[in-house]
mmCIF file of C-alpha atoms in Angstrom:
data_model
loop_
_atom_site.group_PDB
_atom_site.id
_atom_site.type_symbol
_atom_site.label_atom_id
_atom_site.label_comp_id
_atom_site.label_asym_id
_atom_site.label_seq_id
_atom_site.Cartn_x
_atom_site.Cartn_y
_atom_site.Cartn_z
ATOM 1 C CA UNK A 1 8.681 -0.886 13.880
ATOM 2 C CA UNK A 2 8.944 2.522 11.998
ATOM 3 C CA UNK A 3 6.503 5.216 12.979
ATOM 4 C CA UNK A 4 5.280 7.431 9.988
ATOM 5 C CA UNK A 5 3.303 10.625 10.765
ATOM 6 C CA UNK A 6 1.798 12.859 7.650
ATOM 7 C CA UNK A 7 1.043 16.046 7.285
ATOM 8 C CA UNK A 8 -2.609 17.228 7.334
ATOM 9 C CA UNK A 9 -5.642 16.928 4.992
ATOM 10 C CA UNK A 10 -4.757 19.456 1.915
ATOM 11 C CA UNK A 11 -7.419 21.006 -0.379
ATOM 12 C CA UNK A 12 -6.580 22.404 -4.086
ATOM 13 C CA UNK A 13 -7.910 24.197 -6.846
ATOM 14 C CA UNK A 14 -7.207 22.619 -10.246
ATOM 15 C CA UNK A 15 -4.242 23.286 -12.235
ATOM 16 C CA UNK A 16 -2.181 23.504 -8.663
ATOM 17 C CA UNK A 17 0.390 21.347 -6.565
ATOM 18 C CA UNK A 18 0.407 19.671 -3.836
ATOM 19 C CA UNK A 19 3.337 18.771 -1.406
ATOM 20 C CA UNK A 20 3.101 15.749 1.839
ATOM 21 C CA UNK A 21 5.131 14.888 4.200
ATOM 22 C CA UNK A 22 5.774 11.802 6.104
ATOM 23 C CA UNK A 23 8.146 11.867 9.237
ATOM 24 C CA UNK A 24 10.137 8.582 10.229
ATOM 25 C CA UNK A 25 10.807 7.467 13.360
ATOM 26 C CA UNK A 26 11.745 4.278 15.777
ATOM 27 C CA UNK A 27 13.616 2.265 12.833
ATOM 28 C CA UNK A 28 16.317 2.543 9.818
ATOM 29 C CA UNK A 29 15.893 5.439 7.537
ATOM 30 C CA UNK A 30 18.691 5.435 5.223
ATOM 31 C CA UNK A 31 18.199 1.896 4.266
ATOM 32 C CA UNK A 32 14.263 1.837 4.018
ATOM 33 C CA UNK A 33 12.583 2.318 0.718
ATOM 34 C CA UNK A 34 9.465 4.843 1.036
ATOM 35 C CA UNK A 35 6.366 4.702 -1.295
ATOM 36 C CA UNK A 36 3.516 6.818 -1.812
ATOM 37 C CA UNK A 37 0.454 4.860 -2.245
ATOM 38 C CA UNK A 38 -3.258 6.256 -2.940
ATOM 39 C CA UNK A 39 -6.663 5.613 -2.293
ATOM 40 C CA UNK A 40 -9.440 7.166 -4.639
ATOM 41 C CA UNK A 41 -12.626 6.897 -2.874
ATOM 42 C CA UNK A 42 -13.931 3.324 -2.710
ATOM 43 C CA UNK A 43 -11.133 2.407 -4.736
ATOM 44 C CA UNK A 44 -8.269 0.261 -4.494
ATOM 45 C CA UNK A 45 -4.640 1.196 -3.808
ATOM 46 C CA UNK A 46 -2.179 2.789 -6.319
ATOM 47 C CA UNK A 47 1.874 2.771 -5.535
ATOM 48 C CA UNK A 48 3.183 6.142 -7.006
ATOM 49 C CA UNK A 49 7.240 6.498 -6.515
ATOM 50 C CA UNK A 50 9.775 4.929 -4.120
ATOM 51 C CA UNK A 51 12.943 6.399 -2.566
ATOM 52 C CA UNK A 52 15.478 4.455 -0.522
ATOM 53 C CA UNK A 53 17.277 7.459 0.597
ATOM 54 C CA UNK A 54 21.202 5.819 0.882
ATOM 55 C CA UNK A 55 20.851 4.890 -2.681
ATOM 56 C CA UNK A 56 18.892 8.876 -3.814
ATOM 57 C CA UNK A 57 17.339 8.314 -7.071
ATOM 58 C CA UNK A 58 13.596 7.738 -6.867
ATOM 59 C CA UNK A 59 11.616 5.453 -8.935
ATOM 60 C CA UNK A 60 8.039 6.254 -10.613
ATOM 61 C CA UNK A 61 5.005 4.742 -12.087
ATOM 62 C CA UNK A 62 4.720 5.415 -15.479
ATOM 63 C CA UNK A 63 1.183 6.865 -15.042
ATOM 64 C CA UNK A 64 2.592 9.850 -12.840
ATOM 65 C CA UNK A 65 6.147 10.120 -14.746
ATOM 66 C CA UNK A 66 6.555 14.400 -15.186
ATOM 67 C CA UNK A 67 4.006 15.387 -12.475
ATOM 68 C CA UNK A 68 5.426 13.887 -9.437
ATOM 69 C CA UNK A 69 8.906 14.121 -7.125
ATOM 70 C CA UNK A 70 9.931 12.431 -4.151
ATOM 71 C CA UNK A 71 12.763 13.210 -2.035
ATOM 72 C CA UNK A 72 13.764 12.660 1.641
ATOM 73 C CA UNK A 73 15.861 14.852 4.138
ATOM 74 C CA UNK A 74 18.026 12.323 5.632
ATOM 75 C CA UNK A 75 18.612 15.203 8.445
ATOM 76 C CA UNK A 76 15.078 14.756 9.072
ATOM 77 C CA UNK A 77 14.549 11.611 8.262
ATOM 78 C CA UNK A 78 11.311 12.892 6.421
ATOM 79 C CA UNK A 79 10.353 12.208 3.060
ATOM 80 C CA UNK A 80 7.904 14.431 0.840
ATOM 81 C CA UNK A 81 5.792 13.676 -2.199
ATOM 82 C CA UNK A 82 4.825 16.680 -4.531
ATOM 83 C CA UNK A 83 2.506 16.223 -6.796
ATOM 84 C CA UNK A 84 1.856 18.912 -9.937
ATOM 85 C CA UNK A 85 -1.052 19.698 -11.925
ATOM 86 C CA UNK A 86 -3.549 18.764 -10.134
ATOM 87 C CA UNK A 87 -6.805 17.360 -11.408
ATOM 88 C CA UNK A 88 -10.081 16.623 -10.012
ATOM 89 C CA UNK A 89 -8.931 12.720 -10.508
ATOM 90 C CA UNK A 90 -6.251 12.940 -8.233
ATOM 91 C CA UNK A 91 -8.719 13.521 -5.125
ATOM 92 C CA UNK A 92 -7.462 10.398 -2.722
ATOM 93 C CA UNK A 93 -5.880 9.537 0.921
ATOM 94 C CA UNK A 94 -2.324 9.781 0.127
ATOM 95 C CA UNK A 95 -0.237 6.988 2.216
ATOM 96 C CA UNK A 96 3.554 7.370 2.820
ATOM 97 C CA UNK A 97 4.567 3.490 3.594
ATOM 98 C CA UNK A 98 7.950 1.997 4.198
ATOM 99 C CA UNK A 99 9.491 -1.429 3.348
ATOM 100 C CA UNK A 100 13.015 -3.105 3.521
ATOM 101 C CA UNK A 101 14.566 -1.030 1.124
ATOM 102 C CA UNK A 102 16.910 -3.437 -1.486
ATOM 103 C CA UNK A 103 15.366 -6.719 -1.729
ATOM 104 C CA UNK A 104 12.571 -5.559 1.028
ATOM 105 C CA UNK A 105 10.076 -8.095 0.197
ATOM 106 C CA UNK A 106 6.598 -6.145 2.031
ATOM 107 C CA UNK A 107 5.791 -2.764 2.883
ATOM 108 C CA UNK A 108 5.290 -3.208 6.673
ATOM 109 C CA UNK A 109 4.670 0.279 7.871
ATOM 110 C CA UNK A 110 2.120 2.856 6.520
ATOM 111 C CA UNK A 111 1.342 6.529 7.677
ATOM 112 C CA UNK A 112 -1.702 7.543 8.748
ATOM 113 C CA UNK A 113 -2.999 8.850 5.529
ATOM 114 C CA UNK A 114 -2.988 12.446 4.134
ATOM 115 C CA UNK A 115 -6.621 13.301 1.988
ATOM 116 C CA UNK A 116 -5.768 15.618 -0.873
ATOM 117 C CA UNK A 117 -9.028 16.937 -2.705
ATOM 118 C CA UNK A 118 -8.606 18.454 -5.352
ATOM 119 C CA UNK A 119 -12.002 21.273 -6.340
ATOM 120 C CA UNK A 120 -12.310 24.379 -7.896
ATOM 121 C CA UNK B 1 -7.703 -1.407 -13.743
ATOM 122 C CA UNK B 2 -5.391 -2.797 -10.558
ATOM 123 C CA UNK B 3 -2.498 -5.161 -11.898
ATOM 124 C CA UNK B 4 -3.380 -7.763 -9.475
ATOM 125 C CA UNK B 5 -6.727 -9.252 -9.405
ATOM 126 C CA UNK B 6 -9.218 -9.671 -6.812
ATOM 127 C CA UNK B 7 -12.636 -9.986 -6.556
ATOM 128 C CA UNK B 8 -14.394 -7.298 -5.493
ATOM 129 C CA UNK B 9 -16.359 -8.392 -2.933
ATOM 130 C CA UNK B 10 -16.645 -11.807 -0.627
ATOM 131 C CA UNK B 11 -18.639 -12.862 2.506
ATOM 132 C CA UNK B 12 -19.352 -15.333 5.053
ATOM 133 C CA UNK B 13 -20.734 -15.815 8.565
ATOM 134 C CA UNK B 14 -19.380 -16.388 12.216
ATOM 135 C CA UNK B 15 -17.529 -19.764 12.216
ATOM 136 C CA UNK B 16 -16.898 -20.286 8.426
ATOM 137 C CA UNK B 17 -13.734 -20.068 6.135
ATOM 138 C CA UNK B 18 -13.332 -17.649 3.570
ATOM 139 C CA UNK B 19 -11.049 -17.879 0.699
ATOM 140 C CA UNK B 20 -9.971 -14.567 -1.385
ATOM 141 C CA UNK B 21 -8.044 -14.988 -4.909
ATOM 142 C CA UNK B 22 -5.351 -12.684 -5.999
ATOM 143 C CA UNK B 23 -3.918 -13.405 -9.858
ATOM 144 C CA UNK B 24 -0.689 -11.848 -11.072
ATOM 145 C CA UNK B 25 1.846 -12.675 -13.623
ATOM 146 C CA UNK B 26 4.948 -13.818 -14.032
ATOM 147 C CA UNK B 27 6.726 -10.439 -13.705
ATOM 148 C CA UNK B 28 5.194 -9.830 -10.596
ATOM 149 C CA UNK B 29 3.456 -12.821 -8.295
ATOM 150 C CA UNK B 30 5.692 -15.309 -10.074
ATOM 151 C CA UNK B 31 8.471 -13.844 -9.486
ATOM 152 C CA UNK B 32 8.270 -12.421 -6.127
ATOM 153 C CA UNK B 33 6.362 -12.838 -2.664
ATOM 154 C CA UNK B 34 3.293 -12.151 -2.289
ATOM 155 C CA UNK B 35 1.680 -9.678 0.691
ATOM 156 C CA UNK B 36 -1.816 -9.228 2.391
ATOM 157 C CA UNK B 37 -3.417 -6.534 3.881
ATOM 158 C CA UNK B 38 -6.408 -5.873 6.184
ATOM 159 C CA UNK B 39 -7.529 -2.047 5.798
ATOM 160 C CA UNK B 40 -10.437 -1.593 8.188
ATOM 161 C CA UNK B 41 -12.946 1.509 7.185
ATOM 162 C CA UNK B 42 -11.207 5.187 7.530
ATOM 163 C CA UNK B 43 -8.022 3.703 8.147
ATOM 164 C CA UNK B 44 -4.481 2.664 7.020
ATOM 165 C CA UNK B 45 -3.868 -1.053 5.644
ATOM 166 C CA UNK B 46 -2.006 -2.858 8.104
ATOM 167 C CA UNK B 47 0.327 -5.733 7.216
ATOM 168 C CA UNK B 48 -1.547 -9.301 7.439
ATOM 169 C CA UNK B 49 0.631 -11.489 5.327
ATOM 170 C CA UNK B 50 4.234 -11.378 4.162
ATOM 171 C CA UNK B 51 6.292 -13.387 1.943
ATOM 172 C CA UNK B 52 3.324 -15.532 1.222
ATOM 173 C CA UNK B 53 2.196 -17.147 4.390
ATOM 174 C CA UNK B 54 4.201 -15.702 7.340
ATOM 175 C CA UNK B 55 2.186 -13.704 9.874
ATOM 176 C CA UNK B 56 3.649 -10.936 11.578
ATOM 177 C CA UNK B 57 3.472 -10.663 15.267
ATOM 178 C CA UNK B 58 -0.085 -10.523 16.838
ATOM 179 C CA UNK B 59 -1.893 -11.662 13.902
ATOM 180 C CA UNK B 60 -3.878 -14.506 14.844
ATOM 181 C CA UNK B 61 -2.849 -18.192 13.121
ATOM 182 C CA UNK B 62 -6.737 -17.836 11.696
ATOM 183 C CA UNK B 63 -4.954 -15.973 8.838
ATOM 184 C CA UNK B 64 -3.034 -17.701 6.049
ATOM 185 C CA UNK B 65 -1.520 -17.604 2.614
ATOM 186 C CA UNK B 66 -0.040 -19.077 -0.107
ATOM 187 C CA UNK B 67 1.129 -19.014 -3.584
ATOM 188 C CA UNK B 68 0.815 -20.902 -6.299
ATOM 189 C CA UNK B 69 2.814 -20.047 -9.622
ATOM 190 C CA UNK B 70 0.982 -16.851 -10.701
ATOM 191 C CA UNK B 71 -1.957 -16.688 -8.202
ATOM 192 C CA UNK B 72 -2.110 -16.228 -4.260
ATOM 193 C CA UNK B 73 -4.649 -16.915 -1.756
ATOM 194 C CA UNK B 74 -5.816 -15.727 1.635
ATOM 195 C CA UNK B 75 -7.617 -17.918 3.805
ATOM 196 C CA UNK B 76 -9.790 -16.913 7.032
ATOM 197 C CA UNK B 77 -10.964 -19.548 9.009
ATOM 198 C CA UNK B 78 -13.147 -19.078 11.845
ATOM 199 C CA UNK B 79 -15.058 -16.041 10.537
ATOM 200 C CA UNK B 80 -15.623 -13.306 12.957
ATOM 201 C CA UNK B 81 -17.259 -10.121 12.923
ATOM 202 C CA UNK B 82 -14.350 -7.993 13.839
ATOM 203 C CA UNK B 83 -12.531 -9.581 10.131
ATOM 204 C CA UNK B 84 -15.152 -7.231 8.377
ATOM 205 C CA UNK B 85 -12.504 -5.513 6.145
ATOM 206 C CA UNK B 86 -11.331 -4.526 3.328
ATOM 207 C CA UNK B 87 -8.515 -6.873 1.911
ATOM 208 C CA UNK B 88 -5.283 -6.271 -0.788
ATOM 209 C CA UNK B 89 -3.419 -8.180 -2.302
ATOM 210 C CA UNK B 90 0.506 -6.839 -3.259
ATOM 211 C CA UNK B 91 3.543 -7.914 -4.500
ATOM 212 C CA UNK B 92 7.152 -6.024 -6.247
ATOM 213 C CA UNK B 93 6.677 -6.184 -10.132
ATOM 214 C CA UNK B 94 10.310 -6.585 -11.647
ATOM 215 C CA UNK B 95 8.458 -4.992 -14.994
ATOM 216 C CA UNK B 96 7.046 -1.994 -13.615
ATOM 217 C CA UNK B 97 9.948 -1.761 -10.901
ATOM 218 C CA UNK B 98 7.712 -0.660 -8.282
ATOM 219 C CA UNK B 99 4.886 -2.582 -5.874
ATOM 220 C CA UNK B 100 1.606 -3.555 -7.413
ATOM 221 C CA UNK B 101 -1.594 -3.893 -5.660
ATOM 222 C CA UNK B 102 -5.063 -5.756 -6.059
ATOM 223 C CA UNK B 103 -8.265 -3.595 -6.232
ATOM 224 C CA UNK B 104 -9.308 -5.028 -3.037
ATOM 225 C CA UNK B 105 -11.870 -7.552 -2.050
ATOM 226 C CA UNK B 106 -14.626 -6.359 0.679
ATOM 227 C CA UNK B 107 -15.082 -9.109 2.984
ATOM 228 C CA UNK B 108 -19.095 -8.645 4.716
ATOM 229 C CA UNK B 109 -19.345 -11.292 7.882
ATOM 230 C CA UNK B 110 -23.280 -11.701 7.513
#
């Protein structure tokens, strides 16, 4: 089973941007797809963007279309979410989480969770 | 507003079976598999359920799924406390090409 390890708990003034990272290990990289998923407090999840890195071009809600970018280092095998303009909305555990890649049919691996909160 | 629906909140107590809805639609459930998750407090969600009923390694057979057209269900039989959870429901949406997730149901074992 794939490993993923964030980075650590980020704070951030409004207005600002905010970059995680999630590093793969013990299973296919190339192949995988990788989501970002978040948590608002006591709320449910929300999938953000997916990369399968063989195939490059990620995919985005439509919600977060212009404010977000997700790439992955294949050298690394470590993928990164950035996230722009930050609002106070955007406070949440961010979860890196990896499934089959093409045709994957579950996301069967999730990171440990990276809290972003956003304050002035 | 989640794109799959849940309800909110469920219980039971030691012993019983518990039943938790998730509706979709046909761009999503009813066209794709349908997965569960188990997200004890403070933590990640850990795979339950996938491809509608199968259980991955280690989960106990207590656990089960299925589908029905647009709509899934989870079933927990034999209630116990340590299945106080949080549970989602998720599935790939061919509309929105990306996953799509319930809003969670909060199962309380009384």
């Amino acid at each position: 089973q794939v490993q993923l390890v964030q980075s650590g708990a980020e704070v951030k003034k409004p207005g600002s941007s905010v970059k995680v990272s999630c590093k793969a290990s013990g299973g296919p990289f190339r192949s995988s797809g990788f989501s970002w998923v978040r948590q608002a407090p006591g709320q449910g999840l929300e999938w953000i963007g997916r990369i399968i890195p063989i195939l490059g071009g990620p995919n985005y809600a439509q919600k977060f279309h212009g404010r977000v970018t997700v790439n992955a280092v294949k050298s690394t095998t470590t993928v990164y979410m950035e996230l722009t303009s930050l609002k106070s909305e955007d406070t949440a555990v961010y979860f890196c989480a990896r499934d089959g890649g093409v045709g994957g049919a579950a996301i069967d691996s999730w990171g440990q969770g990276t809290l972003v909160t956003v304050a002035s | 507003q989640s794109v799959l629906t849940q309800p909110p909140s469920t219980s039971g107590t030691p012993g019983q079976t518990v039943t938790i809805s998730c509706s979709g639609s046909g761009s999503n459930i009813g066209s794709n598999t349908v997965n569960w998750y188990q997200q004890l407090p403070g933590t990640a969600p850990k795979l339950l359920i996938y491809t509608n009923y199968q259980r991955p390694s280690g989960v106990p057979d207590r656990f089960s799924g299925s589908k029905s057209g647009t709509s899934a269900s989870l079933a927990i039989s034999g209630l116990q406390s340590e299945d106080e959870a949080d549970y989602h429901c998720a599935a790939w949406d061919d509309s929105l090409f990306g996953w799509v997730f319930g809003g969670g149901t909060k199962l309380t074992v009384l």
